Short mmCIF file of C-alpha atoms in Angstrom, two decimals:
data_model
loop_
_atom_site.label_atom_id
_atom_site.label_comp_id
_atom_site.label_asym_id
_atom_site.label_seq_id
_atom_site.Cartn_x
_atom_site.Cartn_y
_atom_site.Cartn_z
CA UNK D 1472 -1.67 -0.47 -12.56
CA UNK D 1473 0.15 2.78 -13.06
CA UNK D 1474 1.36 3.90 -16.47
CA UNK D 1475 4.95 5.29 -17.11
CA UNK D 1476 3.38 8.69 -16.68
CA UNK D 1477 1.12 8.43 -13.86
CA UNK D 1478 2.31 8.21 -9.89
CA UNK D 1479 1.99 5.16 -8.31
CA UNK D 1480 -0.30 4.87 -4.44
CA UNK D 1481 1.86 5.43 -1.86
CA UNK D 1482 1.38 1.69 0.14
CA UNK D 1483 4.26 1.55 2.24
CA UNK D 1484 4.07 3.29 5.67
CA UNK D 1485 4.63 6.95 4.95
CA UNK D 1486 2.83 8.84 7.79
CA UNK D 1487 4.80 10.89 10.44
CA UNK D 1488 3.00 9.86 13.43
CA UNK D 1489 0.05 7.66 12.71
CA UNK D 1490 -0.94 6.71 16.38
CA UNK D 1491 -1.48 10.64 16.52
CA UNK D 1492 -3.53 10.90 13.27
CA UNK D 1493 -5.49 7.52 14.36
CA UNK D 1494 -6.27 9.67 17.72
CA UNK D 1495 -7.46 12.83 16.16
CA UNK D 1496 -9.82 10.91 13.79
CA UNK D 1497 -10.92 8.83 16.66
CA UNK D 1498 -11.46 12.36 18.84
CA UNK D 1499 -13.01 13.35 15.08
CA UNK D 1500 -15.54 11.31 15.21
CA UNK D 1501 -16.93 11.89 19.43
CA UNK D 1502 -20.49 12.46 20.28
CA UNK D 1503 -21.43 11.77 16.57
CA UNK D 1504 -24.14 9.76 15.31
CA UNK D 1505 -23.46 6.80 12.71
CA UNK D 1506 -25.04 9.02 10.32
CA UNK D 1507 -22.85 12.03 11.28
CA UNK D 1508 -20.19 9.71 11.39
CA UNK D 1509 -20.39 8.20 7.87
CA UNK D 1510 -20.58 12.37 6.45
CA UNK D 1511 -17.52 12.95 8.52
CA UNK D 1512 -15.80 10.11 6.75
CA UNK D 1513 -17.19 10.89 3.06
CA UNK D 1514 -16.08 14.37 3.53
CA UNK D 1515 -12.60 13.34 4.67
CA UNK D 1516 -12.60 11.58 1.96
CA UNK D 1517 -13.24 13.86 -0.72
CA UNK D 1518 -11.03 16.28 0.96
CA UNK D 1519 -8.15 13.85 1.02
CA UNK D 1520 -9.07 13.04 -2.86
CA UNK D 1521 -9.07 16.68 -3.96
CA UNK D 1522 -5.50 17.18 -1.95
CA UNK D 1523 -3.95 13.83 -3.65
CA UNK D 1524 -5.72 15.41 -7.22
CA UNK D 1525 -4.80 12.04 -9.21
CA UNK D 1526 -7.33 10.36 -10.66
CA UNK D 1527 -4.95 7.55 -11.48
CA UNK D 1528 -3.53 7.32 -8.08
CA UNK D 1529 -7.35 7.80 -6.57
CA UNK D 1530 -8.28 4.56 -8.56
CA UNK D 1531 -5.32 2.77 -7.15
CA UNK D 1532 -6.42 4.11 -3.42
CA UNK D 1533 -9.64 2.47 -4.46
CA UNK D 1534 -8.58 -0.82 -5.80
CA UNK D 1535 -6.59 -1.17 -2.82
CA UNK D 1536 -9.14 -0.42 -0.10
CA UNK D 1537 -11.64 -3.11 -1.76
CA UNK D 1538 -8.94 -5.74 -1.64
CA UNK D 1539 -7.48 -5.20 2.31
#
């Protein structure tokens, strides 16, 4: 749970145009191995972590994904 001071995870829709961002990762992740494909991910991953910056917010991201 967030604290008074900390953001709260973003779980509502909030993404301009997902069917276009679900295409590009899609197109992202072409002629890739599994393996490749799995770096790909964990980098987008960090990358996405380091741009939210959060740690708070990051642990909510993760709480959430293990639940869905």
């Amino acid at each position: 749970m967030p604290t008074d001071a900390a953001p709260a995870l973003i779980i509502e829709p909030h993404l301009d145009a997902p069917d276009d961002f679900y295409e590009a990762l899609i197109d992202s992740h072409q002629g890739l191995s599994t393996e490749q494909s799995h770096a790909l991910n964990a980098r987008l991953v960090l990358l996405l972590a380091n741009h939210v910056g959060s740690l708070p917010v990051l642990r909510q991201a993760l709480e959430a994904a293990r639940r869905s």
